[in-house]
Amino acid sequence: MNEYRLLSIDAWAEAEGGWTWNAWYDAGRVPCEYVNLPARALLRALRTDGYLSAASAGRVAVEDDGYNVVIVDRSTSEPLFAIEYGAAE
């Protein structure tokens, strides 16, 4: 396998903070190498691929939950996209 699924995330805000993934949708495929990129390089690659807009610069961050590399809104931590690497292991 040389690609991982990129998921678009629909999440609900929890009353005590944090987010629960309500649903996720297949948004495409990205090279496996993306999960090992430094955060800035990953975000740049996702912009180049058209998944993130230029307006996302400085507004998103990268987190790893042990199963997915998650792209989150920097100000709210709302999950926006995830690279699902855990399903392949």
Tab-separated table of C-alpha atoms in Angstrom:
chain	number	residue	atom	x	y	z
A	1	MET	CA	0.000	0.000	0.000
A	2	ASN	CA	1.514	3.315	-1.033
A	3	GLU	CA	-1.422	5.559	-0.142
A	4	TYR	CA	-3.616	6.242	2.865
A	5	ARG	CA	-7.191	7.449	2.963
A	6	LEU	CA	-7.746	11.123	3.639
A	7	LEU	CA	-10.940	11.624	5.620
A	8	SER	CA	-13.104	14.725	5.852
A	9	ILE	CA	-14.422	14.918	9.426
A	10	ASP	CA	-17.813	16.010	10.733
A	11	ALA	CA	-17.443	16.495	14.495
A	12	TRP	CA	-19.658	17.584	17.374
A	13	ALA	CA	-18.401	19.878	20.111
A	14	GLU	CA	-18.616	18.293	23.544
A	15	ALA	CA	-20.058	20.282	26.453
A	16	GLU	CA	-16.912	19.806	28.557
A	17	GLY	CA	-14.634	20.646	25.644
A	18	GLY	CA	-13.134	18.509	22.956
A	19	TRP	CA	-14.741	16.961	19.908
A	20	THR	CA	-16.509	13.728	19.007
A	21	TRP	CA	-16.244	12.492	15.450
A	22	ASN	CA	-19.844	12.233	14.276
A	23	ALA	CA	-19.095	11.062	10.735
A	24	TRP	CA	-16.173	10.890	8.336
A	25	TYR	CA	-16.063	10.741	4.583
A	26	ASP	CA	-13.480	9.561	2.077
A	27	ALA	CA	-11.970	12.771	0.667
A	28	GLY	CA	-9.225	11.098	-1.372
A	29	ARG	CA	-5.889	9.357	-1.117
A	30	VAL	CA	-2.511	10.764	-0.109
A	31	PRO	CA	0.989	9.256	-0.291
A	32	CYS	CA	2.029	7.248	2.778
A	33	GLU	CA	5.027	9.560	3.156
A	34	TYR	CA	2.682	12.370	4.245
A	35	VAL	CA	2.341	10.902	7.751
A	36	ASN	CA	6.084	11.308	8.350
A	37	LEU	CA	6.339	14.893	7.115
A	38	PRO	CA	6.910	17.745	9.565
A	39	ALA	CA	3.671	19.650	10.212
A	40	ARG	CA	4.467	22.609	7.960
A	41	ALA	CA	5.501	20.361	5.064
A	42	LEU	CA	2.340	18.254	5.458
A	43	LEU	CA	0.081	21.304	5.439
A	44	ARG	CA	1.909	22.696	2.404
A	45	ALA	CA	1.457	19.357	0.590
A	46	LEU	CA	-2.273	19.301	1.406
A	47	ARG	CA	-2.586	22.858	0.055
A	48	THR	CA	-0.718	21.894	-3.109
A	49	ASP	CA	-3.037	18.886	-3.513
A	50	GLY	CA	-6.084	21.172	-3.150
A	51	TYR	CA	-7.415	19.787	0.144
A	52	LEU	CA	-6.605	22.937	2.123
A	53	SER	CA	-7.005	26.473	0.844
A	54	ALA	CA	-4.324	29.158	0.994
A	55	ALA	CA	-6.504	30.847	3.637
A	56	SER	CA	-5.815	27.918	5.996
A	57	ALA	CA	-2.222	29.093	6.534
A	58	GLY	CA	-1.756	29.855	10.233
A	59	ARG	CA	-5.262	28.591	11.008
A	60	VAL	CA	-4.716	24.832	11.162
A	61	ALA	CA	-2.470	22.515	13.134
A	62	VAL	CA	-1.447	18.862	13.003
A	63	GLU	CA	-2.076	16.275	15.741
A	64	ASP	CA	-1.476	12.522	15.826
A	65	ASP	CA	-3.967	10.396	17.773
A	66	GLY	CA	-2.060	7.153	17.294
A	67	TYR	CA	-4.316	6.014	14.425
A	68	ASN	CA	-4.699	9.172	12.342
A	69	VAL	CA	-2.735	12.295	11.576
A	70	VAL	CA	-5.443	14.881	12.205
A	71	ILE	CA	-5.634	18.381	10.742
A	72	VAL	CA	-7.436	20.597	13.259
A	73	ASP	CA	-8.622	24.182	13.432
A	74	ARG	CA	-5.905	25.913	15.461
A	75	SER	CA	-8.295	28.105	17.463
A	76	THR	CA	-10.927	25.478	18.372
A	77	SER	CA	-9.128	22.137	17.861
A	78	GLU	CA	-12.055	21.006	15.705
A	79	PRO	CA	-10.893	18.095	13.532
A	80	LEU	CA	-11.182	18.887	9.824
A	81	PHE	CA	-9.261	16.132	8.008
A	82	ALA	CA	-7.453	12.956	8.990
A	83	ILE	CA	-4.933	10.720	7.276
A	84	GLU	CA	-5.960	7.227	8.356
A	85	TYR	CA	-2.672	5.358	8.690
A	86	GLY	CA	-3.779	3.012	11.497
A	87	ALA	CA	-6.092	0.937	9.314
A	88	ALA	CA	-3.102	-0.260	7.287
A	89	GLU	CA	-1.132	-1.569	10.277
